[in-house]
Short mmCIF file of C-alpha atoms in Angstrom, two decimals:
data_model
loop_
_atom_site.label_atom_id
_atom_site.label_comp_id
_atom_site.label_asym_id
_atom_site.label_seq_id
_atom_site.Cartn_x
_atom_site.Cartn_y
_atom_site.Cartn_z
CA MET T 1 24.68 -13.80 -5.40
CA SER T 2 25.76 -12.87 -1.85
CA ASP T 3 22.13 -12.24 -0.05
CA ARG T 4 24.43 -10.57 2.68
CA ARG T 5 23.15 -6.87 2.86
CA THR T 6 21.10 -4.63 5.16
CA HIS T 7 19.50 -1.05 5.85
CA HIS T 8 18.09 1.93 7.70
CA SER T 9 15.22 3.91 8.53
CA PRO T 10 14.52 7.26 6.49
CA VAL T 11 11.44 10.71 7.34
CA LYS T 12 7.78 11.14 7.56
CA PHE T 13 7.81 12.84 3.99
CA SER T 14 4.80 14.01 2.37
CA PRO T 15 4.31 12.41 -1.06
CA GLU T 16 5.85 15.48 -2.92
CA LYS T 17 8.62 15.60 -0.60
CA PHE T 18 9.50 11.64 -0.46
CA ASP T 19 11.61 11.93 -4.23
CA ALA T 20 13.14 15.00 -3.20
CA HIS T 21 14.91 15.26 -0.02
CA GLU T 22 18.85 15.98 0.30
CA GLY T 23 20.53 16.15 3.48
CA GLY T 24 24.13 14.44 5.24
CA THR T 25 27.68 15.64 6.45
CA ASP T 26 31.25 14.61 6.16
CA PRO T 27 31.03 12.17 3.14
CA ALA T 28 33.17 9.36 3.86
CA ARG T 29 32.47 8.52 7.26
CA VAL T 30 28.78 8.92 6.94
CA SER T 31 29.22 6.98 3.17
CA GLU T 32 30.87 4.20 5.33
CA ALA T 33 28.26 4.55 8.12
CA ALA T 34 25.71 4.08 5.31
CA HIS T 35 26.62 1.07 3.58
CA LEU T 36 27.40 -0.68 7.00
CA ALA T 37 24.25 -0.50 8.53
CA ALA T 38 22.13 -0.68 5.21
CA GLN T 39 24.42 -4.52 4.49
CA ALA T 40 23.46 -5.21 8.70
CA LEU T 41 20.13 -4.65 8.52
CA VAL T 42 19.23 -6.02 4.87
CA SER T 43 21.29 -9.33 6.23
CA ARG T 44 19.32 -9.27 9.46
CA GLY T 45 16.17 -9.36 8.20
CA ARG T 46 17.35 -12.06 5.11
CA GLU T 47 18.76 -14.61 7.00
CA SER T 48 15.48 -14.32 9.69
CA ALA T 49 12.95 -16.54 8.41
CA ASP T 50 10.56 -15.23 11.47
CA PRO T 51 7.55 -13.11 10.44
CA VAL T 52 7.72 -10.88 13.09
CA VAL T 53 11.68 -9.80 12.70
CA HIS T 54 10.37 -8.66 8.86
CA ASP T 55 7.74 -6.86 10.14
CA ARG T 56 9.44 -4.76 12.39
CA LEU T 57 12.51 -3.80 9.73
CA VAL T 58 9.06 -2.57 7.37
CA ARG T 59 7.98 -0.82 9.86
CA LEU T 60 11.62 1.05 11.36
CA THR T 61 10.69 4.50 10.45
CA ASP T 62 7.13 4.35 12.21
CA GLU T 63 8.60 4.87 15.47
CA GLN T 64 11.59 6.60 14.15
CA GLY T 65 10.99 8.55 11.50
CA LEU T 66 12.67 8.82 8.47
CA GLU T 67 14.87 11.54 10.06
CA GLY T 68 17.48 9.72 11.39
CA ILE T 69 18.48 7.82 8.43
CA ALA T 70 18.23 10.68 6.12
CA GLU T 71 22.06 12.07 6.66
CA MET T 72 23.36 8.61 6.15
CA TRP T 73 21.56 7.51 3.30
CA ALA T 74 19.97 10.64 1.39
CA GLN T 75 23.77 11.18 -0.10
CA ALA T 76 24.43 7.21 -0.97
CA PRO T 77 24.66 6.80 -4.16
CA ALA T 78 21.19 5.99 -6.05
CA VAL T 79 22.48 2.58 -7.31
CA SER T 80 24.13 1.02 -3.77
CA LEU T 81 21.89 -0.19 -1.26
CA PRO T 82 22.05 2.34 0.90
CA GLY T 83 20.79 4.33 -1.55
CA ALA T 84 18.55 1.78 -2.47
CA LEU T 85 16.89 1.12 0.73
CA TRP T 86 16.40 4.86 1.23
CA ARG T 87 13.89 4.87 -1.89
CA LEU T 88 11.94 1.83 -0.91
CA TYR T 89 11.55 3.42 2.92
CA ALA T 90 11.15 6.87 1.33
CA LEU T 91 8.18 5.48 -0.88
CA ARG T 92 6.24 3.94 1.76
CA ALA T 93 6.72 6.81 4.47
CA ALA T 94 4.91 8.67 1.60
CA ALA T 95 2.50 6.63 0.90
CA ARG T 96 1.64 6.02 4.11
CA LYS T 97 1.57 9.79 4.55
CA ASP T 98 -1.47 10.56 2.23
CA PRO T 99 -2.46 7.21 0.74
CA TYR T 100 -5.49 9.15 -0.57
CA ARG T 101 -3.82 11.12 -2.83
CA MET T 102 -1.53 8.40 -3.32
CA GLY T 103 -4.40 6.04 -4.63
CA ARG T 104 -6.11 8.62 -6.47
CA TRP T 105 -2.95 9.10 -8.21
CA PHE T 106 -2.45 5.76 -9.21
CA ALA T 107 -6.26 4.95 -10.37
CA ALA T 108 -5.63 8.55 -12.77
CA GLY T 109 -2.23 6.67 -14.37
CA LYS T 110 -2.68 3.09 -14.11
CA GLN T 111 -4.41 3.19 -17.28
CA THR T 112 -1.53 4.63 -19.06
CA ALA T 113 1.45 2.73 -17.34
CA GLN T 114 -0.20 -0.57 -17.69
CA VAL T 115 3.08 -3.03 -17.51
CA SER T 116 4.22 -0.59 -14.51
CA ASN T 117 0.46 -0.94 -12.70
CA VAL T 118 0.75 -5.15 -13.14
CA VAL T 119 4.02 -5.05 -12.17
CA ALA T 120 3.80 -2.51 -8.89
CA GLY T 121 0.90 -5.31 -7.97
CA VAL T 122 -1.92 -3.05 -6.55
CA ALA T 123 -5.18 -4.66 -6.09
CA ASP T 124 -7.81 -2.52 -8.34
CA PRO T 125 -9.45 -0.81 -7.21
CA PRO T 126 -6.41 1.20 -5.47
CA GLY T 127 -7.65 3.06 -2.40
CA ALA T 128 -5.63 4.21 0.88
CA GLU T 129 -5.94 0.90 2.27
CA GLU T 130 -4.53 -0.91 -0.76
CA ILE T 131 -1.56 2.03 -1.07
CA CYS T 132 -0.73 1.20 2.55
CA GLU T 133 -0.72 -2.43 2.41
CA VAL T 134 1.42 -2.37 -1.12
CA ALA T 135 3.73 0.12 0.11
CA ASP T 136 4.43 -3.15 2.89
CA ALA T 137 4.57 -5.45 1.13
CA ILE T 138 7.13 -3.94 -1.45
CA LEU T 139 9.51 -3.37 1.58
CA SER T 140 8.74 -6.35 3.15
CA GLY T 141 9.90 -8.32 -0.64
CA ALA T 142 13.40 -6.44 0.14
CA PHE T 143 13.48 -9.39 3.55
CA ASP T 144 11.71 -12.47 2.54
CA GLY T 145 11.40 -12.20 -0.80
CA GLU T 146 13.77 -11.52 -4.11
CA PHE T 147 15.40 -8.33 -3.72
CA ASP T 148 15.83 -7.15 -6.76
CA VAL T 149 12.01 -7.80 -7.58
CA ALA T 150 10.90 -5.38 -4.60
CA LEU T 151 13.12 -2.78 -6.43
CA GLU T 152 11.38 -3.26 -9.67
CA ARG T 153 8.13 -3.34 -7.71
CA SER T 154 9.28 -0.32 -6.11
CA ALA T 155 9.93 1.11 -9.62
CA ALA T 156 6.71 0.47 -11.18
CA PHE T 157 4.73 2.48 -8.66
CA CYS T 158 6.88 5.55 -8.84
CA ARG T 159 5.96 5.37 -12.75
CA VAL T 160 2.31 4.67 -12.33
CA ILE T 161 2.07 7.38 -9.62
CA ALA T 162 4.23 9.93 -11.86
CA THR T 163 2.02 8.96 -14.80
CA GLY T 164 -1.06 9.91 -12.35
CA GLN T 165 0.08 13.08 -10.94
CA GLU T 166 0.12 14.49 -14.31
CA ARG T 167 -3.07 13.56 -15.44
CA THR T 168 -4.43 15.10 -12.43
CA LEU T 169 -2.53 18.81 -12.41
CA ASP T 170 -6.11 20.18 -13.32
CA ILE T 171 -7.69 18.60 -10.10
CA SER T 172 -7.00 21.05 -7.31
CA SER T 173 -6.73 18.86 -4.52
CA LEU T 174 -4.87 16.36 -6.07
CA GLY T 175 -1.93 19.00 -7.72
CA VAL T 176 1.52 18.93 -7.51
CA ARG T 177 3.80 21.51 -6.25
CA ASP T 178 6.07 22.14 -8.73
CA PRO T 179 5.10 19.31 -11.09
CA TRP T 180 7.64 20.07 -13.57
CA ARG T 181 10.28 19.42 -11.70
CA ARG T 182 9.21 16.84 -9.06
CA ILE T 183 7.47 14.71 -11.65
CA PRO T 184 10.79 14.03 -13.78
CA ARG T 185 12.66 13.31 -10.36
CA LEU T 186 10.20 10.55 -9.10
CA ILE T 187 10.89 9.16 -12.78
CA ARG T 188 14.21 8.81 -12.18
CA THR T 189 13.79 8.04 -8.99
CA ALA T 190 12.09 4.84 -10.48
CA GLU T 191 14.87 4.71 -13.01
CA GLU T 192 17.32 4.19 -10.42
CA LEU T 193 15.74 1.69 -8.57
CA GLU T 194 15.59 -0.54 -11.76
CA SER T 195 19.37 0.18 -11.88
CA ALA T 196 20.07 -1.18 -8.30
CA ALA T 197 17.85 -3.97 -9.63
CA ALA T 198 20.09 -4.56 -11.96
CA ALA T 199 23.25 -4.15 -10.18
CA TRP T 200 21.71 -6.28 -7.16
CA ARG T 201 21.06 -9.39 -10.34
CA ARG T 202 25.27 -8.93 -11.22
CA GLY T 203 25.71 -8.97 -7.09
CA ALA T 204 27.21 -5.18 -7.24
CA LEU T 205 25.10 -3.77 -5.32
CA GLU T 206 26.84 -2.67 -2.35
#
């Protein structure tokens, strides 16, 4: 299996927006640029043993925001390297944008989605600090760990959050706008991440 992969950077989305962004222009050229950028980014991270490099890659969007790469990566196929990286960065951005509500949703969903809770690896109790820590750890794992494991942890996180959102619809402070559309989209994001992980293990995530 080749480790020569790379990634780019996404927008400062709210939790409700992170799985629903659409954007992009000039499909052929954008697709080529997206794949090259993704391959270069992952290669840089996975070929370096320097934790400073990994930290900079994880925090790439803290300085640039997600908007800079949204037009390239948001339109990439879900089961592709740029598509998978887009979802990892967007998830981290959403978690850090509103860690309090993410923590409440995770707490509400973790008992029902117990397997996903274990895979996601969020400390108990899942407060705002723990949510930020696991979001960083999942993305970091794409560069200093097993890439497929990072994707599966991200998928598990999405499943627990979706379950928590469904269980807290009657709590106004935790309400999700248009939940009957957004919650299924979050679950679909989890499925896409799982498919990307399987493709990586086959050496077919490009």
